[in-house]
mmCIF file of N, CA and C in Angstrom:
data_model
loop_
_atom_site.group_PDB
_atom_site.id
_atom_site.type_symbol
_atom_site.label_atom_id
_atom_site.label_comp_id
_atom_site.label_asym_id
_atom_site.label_seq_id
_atom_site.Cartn_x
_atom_site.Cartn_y
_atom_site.Cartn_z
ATOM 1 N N UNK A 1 117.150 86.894 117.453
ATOM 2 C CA UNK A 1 117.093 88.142 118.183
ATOM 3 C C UNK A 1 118.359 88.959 117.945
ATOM 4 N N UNK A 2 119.354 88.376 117.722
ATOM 5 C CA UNK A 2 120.797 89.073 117.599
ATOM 6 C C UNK A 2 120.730 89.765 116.196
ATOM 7 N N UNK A 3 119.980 89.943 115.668
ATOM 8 C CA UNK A 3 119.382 90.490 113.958
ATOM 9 C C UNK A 3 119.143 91.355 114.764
ATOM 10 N N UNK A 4 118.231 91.994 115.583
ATOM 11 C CA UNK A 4 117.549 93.258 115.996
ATOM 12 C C UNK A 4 118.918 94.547 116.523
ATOM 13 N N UNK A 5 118.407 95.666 116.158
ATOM 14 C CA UNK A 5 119.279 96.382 116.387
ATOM 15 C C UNK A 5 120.011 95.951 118.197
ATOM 16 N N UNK A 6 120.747 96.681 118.793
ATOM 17 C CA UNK A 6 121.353 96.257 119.926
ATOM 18 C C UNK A 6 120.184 97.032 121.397
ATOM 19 N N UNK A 7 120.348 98.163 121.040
ATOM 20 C CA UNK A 7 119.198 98.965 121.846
ATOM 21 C C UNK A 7 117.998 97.977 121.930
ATOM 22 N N UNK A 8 117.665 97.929 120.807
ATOM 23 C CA UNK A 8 116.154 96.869 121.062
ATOM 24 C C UNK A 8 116.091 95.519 121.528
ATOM 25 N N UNK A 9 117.094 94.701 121.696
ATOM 26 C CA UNK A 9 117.442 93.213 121.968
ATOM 27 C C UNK A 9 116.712 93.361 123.310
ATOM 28 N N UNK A 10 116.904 94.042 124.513
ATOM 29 C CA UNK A 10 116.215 93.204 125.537
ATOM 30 C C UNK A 10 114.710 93.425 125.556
ATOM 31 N N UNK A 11 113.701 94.541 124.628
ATOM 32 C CA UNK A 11 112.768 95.016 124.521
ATOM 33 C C UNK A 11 112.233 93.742 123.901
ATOM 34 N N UNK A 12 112.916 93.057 122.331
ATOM 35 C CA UNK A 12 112.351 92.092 122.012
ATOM 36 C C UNK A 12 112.722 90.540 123.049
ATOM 37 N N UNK A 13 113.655 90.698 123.393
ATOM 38 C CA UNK A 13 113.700 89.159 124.495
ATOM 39 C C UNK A 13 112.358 89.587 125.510
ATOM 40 N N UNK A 14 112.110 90.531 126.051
ATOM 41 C CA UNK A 14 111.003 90.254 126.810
ATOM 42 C C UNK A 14 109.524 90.048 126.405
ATOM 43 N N UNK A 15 109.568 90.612 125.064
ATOM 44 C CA UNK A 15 107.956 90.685 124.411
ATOM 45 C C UNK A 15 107.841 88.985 123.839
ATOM 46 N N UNK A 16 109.234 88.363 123.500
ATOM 47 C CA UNK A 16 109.326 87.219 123.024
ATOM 48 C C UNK A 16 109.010 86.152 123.991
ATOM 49 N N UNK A 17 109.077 86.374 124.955
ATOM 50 C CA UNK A 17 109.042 85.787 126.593
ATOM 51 C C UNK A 17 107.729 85.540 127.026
ATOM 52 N N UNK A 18 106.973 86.946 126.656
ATOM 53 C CA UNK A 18 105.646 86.624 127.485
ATOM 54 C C UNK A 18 104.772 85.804 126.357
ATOM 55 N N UNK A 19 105.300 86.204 124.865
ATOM 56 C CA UNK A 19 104.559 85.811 123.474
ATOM 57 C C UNK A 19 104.550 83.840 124.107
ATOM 58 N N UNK A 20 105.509 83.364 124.040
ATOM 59 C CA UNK A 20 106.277 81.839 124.379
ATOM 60 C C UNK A 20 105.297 81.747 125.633
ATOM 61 N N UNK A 21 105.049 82.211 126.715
ATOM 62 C CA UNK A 21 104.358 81.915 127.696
ATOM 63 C C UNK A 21 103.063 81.803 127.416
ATOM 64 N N UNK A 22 101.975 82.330 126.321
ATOM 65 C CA UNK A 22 101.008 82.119 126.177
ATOM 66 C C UNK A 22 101.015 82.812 124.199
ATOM 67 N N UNK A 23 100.890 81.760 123.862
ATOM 68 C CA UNK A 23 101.186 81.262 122.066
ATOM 69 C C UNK A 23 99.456 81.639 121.702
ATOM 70 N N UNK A 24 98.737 81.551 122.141
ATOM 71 C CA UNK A 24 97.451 81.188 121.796
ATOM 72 C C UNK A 24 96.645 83.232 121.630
ATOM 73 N N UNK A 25 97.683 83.497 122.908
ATOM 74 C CA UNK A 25 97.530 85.252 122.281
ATOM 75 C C UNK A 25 98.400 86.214 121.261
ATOM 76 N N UNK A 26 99.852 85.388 121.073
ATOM 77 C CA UNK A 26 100.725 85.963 119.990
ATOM 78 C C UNK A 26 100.501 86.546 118.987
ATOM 79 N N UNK A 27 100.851 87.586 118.645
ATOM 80 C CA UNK A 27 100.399 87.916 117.118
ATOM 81 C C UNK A 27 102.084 88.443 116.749
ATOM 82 N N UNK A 28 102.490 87.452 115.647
ATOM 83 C CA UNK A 28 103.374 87.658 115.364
ATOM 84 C C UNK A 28 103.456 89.210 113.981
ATOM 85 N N UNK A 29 104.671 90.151 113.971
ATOM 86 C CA UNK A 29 104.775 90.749 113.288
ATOM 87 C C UNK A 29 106.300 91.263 112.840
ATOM 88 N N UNK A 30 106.450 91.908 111.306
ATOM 89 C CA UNK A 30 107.539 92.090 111.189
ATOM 90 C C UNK A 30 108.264 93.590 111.654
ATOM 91 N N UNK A 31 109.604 93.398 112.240
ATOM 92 C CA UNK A 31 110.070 94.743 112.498
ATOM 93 C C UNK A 31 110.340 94.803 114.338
ATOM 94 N N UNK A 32 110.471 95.843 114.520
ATOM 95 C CA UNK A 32 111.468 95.553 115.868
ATOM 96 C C UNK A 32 110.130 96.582 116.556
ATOM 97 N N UNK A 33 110.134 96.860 117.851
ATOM 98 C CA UNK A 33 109.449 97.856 118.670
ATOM 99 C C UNK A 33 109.129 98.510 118.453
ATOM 100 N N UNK A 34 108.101 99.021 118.339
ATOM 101 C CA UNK A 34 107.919 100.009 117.691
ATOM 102 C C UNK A 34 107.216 100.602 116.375
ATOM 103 N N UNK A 35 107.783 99.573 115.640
ATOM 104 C CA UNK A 35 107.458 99.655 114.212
ATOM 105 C C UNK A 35 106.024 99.972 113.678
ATOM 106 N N UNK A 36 105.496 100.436 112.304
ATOM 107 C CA UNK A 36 104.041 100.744 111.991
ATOM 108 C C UNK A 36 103.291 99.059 112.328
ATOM 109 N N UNK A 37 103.856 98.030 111.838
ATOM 110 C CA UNK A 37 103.439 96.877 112.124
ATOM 111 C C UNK A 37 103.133 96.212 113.587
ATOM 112 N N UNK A 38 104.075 96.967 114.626
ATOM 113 C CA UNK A 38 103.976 96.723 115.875
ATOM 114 C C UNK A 38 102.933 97.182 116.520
ATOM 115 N N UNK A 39 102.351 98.795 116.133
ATOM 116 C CA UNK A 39 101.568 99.567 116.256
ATOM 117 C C UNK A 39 100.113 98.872 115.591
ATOM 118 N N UNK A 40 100.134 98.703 114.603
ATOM 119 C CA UNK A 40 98.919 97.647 113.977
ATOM 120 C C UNK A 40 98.203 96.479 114.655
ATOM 121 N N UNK A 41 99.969 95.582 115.228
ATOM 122 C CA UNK A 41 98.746 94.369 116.030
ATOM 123 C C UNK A 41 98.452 94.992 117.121
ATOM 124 N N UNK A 42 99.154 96.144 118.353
ATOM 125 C CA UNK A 42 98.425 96.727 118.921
ATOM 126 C C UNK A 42 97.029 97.051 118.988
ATOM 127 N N UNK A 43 96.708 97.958 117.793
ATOM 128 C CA UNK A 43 95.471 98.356 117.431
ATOM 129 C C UNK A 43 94.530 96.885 117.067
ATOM 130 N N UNK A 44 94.492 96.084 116.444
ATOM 131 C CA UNK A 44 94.482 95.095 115.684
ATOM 132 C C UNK A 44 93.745 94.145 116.784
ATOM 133 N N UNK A 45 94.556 93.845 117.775
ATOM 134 C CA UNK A 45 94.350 92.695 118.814
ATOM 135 C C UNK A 45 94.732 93.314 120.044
ATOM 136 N N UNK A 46 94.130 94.183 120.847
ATOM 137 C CA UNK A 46 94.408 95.002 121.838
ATOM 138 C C UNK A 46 94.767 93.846 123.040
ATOM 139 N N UNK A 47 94.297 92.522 122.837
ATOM 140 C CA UNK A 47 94.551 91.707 124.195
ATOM 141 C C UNK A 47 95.762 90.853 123.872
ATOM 142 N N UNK A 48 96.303 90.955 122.519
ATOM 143 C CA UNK A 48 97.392 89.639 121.699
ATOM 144 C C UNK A 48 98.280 90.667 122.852
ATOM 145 N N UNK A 49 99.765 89.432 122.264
ATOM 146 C CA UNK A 49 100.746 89.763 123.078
ATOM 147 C C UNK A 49 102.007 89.906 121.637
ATOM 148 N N UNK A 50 101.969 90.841 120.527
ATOM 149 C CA UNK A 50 103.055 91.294 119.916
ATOM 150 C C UNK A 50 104.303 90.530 119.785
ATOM 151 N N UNK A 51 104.594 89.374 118.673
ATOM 152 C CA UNK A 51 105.931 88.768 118.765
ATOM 153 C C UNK A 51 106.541 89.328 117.263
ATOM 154 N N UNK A 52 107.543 90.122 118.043
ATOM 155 C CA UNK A 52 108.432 90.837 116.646
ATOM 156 C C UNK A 52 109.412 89.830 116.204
ATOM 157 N N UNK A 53 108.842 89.856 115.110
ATOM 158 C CA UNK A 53 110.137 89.185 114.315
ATOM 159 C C UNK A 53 110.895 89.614 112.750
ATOM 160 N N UNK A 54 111.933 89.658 112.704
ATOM 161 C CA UNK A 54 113.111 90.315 111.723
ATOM 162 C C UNK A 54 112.803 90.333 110.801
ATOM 163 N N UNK A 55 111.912 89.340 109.928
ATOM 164 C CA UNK A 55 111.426 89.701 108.707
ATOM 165 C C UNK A 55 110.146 88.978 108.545
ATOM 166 N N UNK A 56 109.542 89.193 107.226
ATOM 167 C CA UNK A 56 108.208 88.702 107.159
ATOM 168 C C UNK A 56 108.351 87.138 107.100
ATOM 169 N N UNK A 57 109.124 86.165 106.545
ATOM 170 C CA UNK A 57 109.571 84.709 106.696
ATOM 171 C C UNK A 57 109.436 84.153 108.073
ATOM 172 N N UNK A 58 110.053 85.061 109.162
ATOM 173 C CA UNK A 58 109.950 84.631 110.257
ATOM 174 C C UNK A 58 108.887 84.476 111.071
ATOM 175 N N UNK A 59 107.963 85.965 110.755
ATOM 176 C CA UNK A 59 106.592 85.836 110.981
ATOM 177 C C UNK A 59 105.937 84.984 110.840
ATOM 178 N N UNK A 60 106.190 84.616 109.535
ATOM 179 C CA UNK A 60 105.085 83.317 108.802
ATOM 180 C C UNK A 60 105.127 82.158 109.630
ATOM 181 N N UNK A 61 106.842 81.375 109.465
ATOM 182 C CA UNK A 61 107.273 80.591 110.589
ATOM 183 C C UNK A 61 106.698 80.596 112.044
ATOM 184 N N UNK A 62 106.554 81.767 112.272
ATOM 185 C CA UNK A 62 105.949 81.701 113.773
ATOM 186 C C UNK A 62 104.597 81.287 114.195
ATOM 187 N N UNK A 63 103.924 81.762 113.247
ATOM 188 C CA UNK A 63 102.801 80.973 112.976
ATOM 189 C C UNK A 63 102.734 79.663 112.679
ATOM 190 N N UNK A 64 103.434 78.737 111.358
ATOM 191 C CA UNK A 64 103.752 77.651 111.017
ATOM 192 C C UNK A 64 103.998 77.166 112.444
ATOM 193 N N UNK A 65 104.798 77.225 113.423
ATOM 194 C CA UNK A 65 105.507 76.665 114.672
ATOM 195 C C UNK A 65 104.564 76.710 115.426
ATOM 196 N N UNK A 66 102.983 77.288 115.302
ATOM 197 C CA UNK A 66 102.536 77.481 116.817
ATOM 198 C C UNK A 66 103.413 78.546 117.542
ATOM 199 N N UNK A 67 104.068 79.232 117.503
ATOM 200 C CA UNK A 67 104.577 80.576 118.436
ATOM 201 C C UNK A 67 103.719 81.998 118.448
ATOM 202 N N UNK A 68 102.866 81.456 117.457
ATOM 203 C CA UNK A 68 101.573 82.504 117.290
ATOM 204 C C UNK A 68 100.693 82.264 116.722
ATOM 205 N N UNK A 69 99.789 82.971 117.239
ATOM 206 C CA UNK A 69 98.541 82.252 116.697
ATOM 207 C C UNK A 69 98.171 82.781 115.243
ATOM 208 N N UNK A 70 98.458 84.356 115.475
ATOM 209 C CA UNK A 70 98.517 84.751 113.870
ATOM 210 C C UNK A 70 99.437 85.797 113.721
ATOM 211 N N UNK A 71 99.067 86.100 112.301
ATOM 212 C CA UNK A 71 100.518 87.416 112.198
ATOM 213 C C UNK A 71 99.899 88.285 111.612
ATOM 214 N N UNK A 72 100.450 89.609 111.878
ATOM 215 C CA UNK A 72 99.473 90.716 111.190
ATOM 216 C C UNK A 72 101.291 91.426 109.977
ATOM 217 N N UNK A 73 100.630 91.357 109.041
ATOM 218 C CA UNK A 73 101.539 91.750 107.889
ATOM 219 C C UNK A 73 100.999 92.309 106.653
ATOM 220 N N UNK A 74 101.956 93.509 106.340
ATOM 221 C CA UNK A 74 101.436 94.254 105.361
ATOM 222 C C UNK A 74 101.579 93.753 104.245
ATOM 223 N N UNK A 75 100.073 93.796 103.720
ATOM 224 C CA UNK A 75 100.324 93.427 102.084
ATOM 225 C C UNK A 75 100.064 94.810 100.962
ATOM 226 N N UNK A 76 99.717 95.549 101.574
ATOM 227 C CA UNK A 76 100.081 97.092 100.678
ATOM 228 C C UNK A 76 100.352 98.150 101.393
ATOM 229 N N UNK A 77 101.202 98.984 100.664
ATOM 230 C CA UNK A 77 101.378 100.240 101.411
ATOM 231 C C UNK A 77 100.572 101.447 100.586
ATOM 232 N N UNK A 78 99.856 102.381 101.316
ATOM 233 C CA UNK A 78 98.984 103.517 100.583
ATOM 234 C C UNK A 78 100.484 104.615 99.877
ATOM 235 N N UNK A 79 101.553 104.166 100.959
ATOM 236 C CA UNK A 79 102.627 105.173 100.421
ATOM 237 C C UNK A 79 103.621 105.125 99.007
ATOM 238 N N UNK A 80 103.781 103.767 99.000
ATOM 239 C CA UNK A 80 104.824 102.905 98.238
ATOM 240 C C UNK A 80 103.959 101.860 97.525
ATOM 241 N N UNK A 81 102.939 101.339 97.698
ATOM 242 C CA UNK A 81 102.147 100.349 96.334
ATOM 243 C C UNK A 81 102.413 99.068 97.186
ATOM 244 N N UNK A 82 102.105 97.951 96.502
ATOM 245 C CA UNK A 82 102.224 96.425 97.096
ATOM 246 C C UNK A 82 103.619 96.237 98.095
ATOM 247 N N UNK A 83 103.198 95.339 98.585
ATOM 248 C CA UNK A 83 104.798 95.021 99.615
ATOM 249 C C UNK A 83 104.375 93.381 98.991
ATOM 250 N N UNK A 84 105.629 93.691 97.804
ATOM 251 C CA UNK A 84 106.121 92.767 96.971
ATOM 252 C C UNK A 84 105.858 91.445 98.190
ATOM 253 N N UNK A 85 107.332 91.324 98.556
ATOM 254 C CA UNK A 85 107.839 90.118 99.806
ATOM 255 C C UNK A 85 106.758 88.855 99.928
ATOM 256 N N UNK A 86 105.491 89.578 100.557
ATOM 257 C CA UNK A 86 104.299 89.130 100.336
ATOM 258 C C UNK A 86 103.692 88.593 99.602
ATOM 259 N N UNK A 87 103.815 89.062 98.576
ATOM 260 C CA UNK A 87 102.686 88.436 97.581
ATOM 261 C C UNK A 87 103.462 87.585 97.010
ATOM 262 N N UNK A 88 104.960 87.151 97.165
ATOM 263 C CA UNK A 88 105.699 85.791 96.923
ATOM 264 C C UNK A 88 105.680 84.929 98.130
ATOM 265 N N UNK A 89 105.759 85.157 99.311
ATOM 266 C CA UNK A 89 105.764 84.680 100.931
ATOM 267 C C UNK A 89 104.475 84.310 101.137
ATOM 268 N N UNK A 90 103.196 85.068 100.919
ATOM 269 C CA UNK A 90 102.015 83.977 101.200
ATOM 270 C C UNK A 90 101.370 83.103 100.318
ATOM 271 N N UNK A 91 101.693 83.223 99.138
ATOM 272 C CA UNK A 91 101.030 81.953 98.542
ATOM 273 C C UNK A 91 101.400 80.383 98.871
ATOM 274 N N UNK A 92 102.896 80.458 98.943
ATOM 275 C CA UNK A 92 103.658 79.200 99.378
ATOM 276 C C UNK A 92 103.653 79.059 101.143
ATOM 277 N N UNK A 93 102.878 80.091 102.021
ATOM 278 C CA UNK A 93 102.911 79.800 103.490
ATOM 279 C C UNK A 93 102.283 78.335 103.863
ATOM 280 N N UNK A 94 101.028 78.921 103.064
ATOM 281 C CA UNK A 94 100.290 77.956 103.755
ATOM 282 C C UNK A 94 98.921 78.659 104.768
ATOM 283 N N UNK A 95 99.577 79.377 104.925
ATOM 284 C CA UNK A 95 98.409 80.673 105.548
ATOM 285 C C UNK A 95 97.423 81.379 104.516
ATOM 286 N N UNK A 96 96.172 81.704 105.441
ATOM 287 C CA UNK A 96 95.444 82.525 104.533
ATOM 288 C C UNK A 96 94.911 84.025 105.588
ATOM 289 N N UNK A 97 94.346 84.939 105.277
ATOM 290 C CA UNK A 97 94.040 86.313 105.342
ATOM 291 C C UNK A 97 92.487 86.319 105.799
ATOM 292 N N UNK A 98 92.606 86.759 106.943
ATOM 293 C CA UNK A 98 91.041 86.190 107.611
ATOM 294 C C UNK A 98 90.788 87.440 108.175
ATOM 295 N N UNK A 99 91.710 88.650 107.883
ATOM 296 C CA UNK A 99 90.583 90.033 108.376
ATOM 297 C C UNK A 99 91.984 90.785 107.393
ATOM 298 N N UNK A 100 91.554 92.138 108.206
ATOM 299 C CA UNK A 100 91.873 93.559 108.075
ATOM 300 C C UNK A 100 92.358 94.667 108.917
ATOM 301 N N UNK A 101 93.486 95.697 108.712
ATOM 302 C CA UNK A 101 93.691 96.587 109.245
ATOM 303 C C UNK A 101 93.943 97.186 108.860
ATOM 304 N N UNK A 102 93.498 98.837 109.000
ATOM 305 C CA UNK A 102 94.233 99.862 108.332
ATOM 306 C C UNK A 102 94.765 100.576 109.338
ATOM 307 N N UNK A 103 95.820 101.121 108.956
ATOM 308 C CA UNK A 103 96.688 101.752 110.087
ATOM 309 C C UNK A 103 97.290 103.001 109.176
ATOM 310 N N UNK A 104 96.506 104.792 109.625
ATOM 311 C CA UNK A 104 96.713 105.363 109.348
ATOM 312 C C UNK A 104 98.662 105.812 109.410
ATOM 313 N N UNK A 105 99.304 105.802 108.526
ATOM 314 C CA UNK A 105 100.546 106.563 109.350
ATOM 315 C C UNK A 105 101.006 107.793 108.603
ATOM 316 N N UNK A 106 101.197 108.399 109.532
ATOM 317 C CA UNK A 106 101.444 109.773 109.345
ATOM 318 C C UNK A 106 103.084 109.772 109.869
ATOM 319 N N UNK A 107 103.825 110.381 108.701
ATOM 320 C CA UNK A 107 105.554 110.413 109.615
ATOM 321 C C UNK A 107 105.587 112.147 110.009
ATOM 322 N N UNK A 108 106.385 112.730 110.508
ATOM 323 C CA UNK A 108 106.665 114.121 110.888
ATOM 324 C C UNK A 108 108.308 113.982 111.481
ATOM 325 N N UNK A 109 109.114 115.180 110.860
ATOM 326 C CA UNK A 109 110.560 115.229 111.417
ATOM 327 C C UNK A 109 110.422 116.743 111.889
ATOM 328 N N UNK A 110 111.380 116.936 112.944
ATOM 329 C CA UNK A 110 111.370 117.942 113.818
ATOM 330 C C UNK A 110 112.664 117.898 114.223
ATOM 331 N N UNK A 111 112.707 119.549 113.832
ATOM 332 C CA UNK A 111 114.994 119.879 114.311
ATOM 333 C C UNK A 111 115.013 121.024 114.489
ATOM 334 N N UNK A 112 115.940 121.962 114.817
ATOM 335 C CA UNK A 112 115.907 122.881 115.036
ATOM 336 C C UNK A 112 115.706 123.702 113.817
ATOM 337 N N UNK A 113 115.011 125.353 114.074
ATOM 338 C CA UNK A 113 115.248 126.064 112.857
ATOM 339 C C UNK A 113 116.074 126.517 112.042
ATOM 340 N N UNK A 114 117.302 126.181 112.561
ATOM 341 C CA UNK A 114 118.592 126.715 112.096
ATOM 342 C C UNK A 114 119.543 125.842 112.857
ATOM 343 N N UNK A 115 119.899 124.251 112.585
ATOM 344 C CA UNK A 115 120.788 123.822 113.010
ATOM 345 C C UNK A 115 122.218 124.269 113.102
ATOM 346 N N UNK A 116 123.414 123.707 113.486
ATOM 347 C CA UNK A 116 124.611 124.396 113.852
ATOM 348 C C UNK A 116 125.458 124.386 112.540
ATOM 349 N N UNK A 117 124.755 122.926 112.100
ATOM 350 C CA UNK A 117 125.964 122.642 110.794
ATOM 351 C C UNK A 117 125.541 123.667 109.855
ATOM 352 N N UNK A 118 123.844 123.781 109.615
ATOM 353 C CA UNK A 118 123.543 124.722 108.730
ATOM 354 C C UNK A 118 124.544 125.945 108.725
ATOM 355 N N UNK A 119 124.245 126.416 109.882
ATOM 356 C CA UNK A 119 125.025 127.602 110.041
ATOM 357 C C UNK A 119 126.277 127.989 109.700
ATOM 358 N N UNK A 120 127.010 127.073 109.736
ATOM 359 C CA UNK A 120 128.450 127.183 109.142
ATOM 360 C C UNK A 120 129.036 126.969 107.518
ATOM 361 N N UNK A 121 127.905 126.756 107.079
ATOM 362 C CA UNK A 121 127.297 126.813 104.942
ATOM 363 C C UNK A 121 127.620 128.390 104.636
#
């Protein structure tokens, strides 16, 4: 947990808490609060209970351990092509791929029309 940014540490100690209290709804994933992956097992398993973990290894592990029952992890991105990590991380898990999700994401940034620094260019 001390990997996760500092802001997010007690967000993940508590999601990690209720995950540990009932393993059998966990869905482990990579990335901290928030994340497109966090948002996925959301959508994904509306009743799981979300266990974030720091990278995709750990995920896997969490599963391996019983700390979840499964993990939801990206194996392509529509933006960027394969998520390499993966396709070296699950052959040797031990795990296999028993559904699907697509998870539209759309990013958007928003600032002012004329910030301050601009202004002084």
């Amino acid at each position: 947990m001390e990997n996760f940014a500092a802001p997010a540490r007690a967000i993940v100690a508590e999601m990690t808490a209720a995950a540990a209290a009932d393993p059998s709804r966990a869905v482990a994933f990579q990335g901290a609060p928030g994340a497109n992956s966090h948002i996925a097992a959301l959508e994904a398993f509306p009743d799981g209970l979300p266990l974030p973990c720091f990278d995709f290894a750990d995920a896997i592990e969490a599963v391996r351990d019983f700390r979840a029952d499964c993990a939801i992890i990206p194996i392509e991105n529509s933006l960027h092509g394969r998520v390499a990590d993966m396709h070296f991380l699950l052959p040797e898990s031990g795990l296999v791929i028993t559904g699907e999700h697509f998870l539209a994401i759309r990013y958007a940034l928003r600032g002012p029309a004329r910030c301050r620094a601009c202004a002084r260019r």
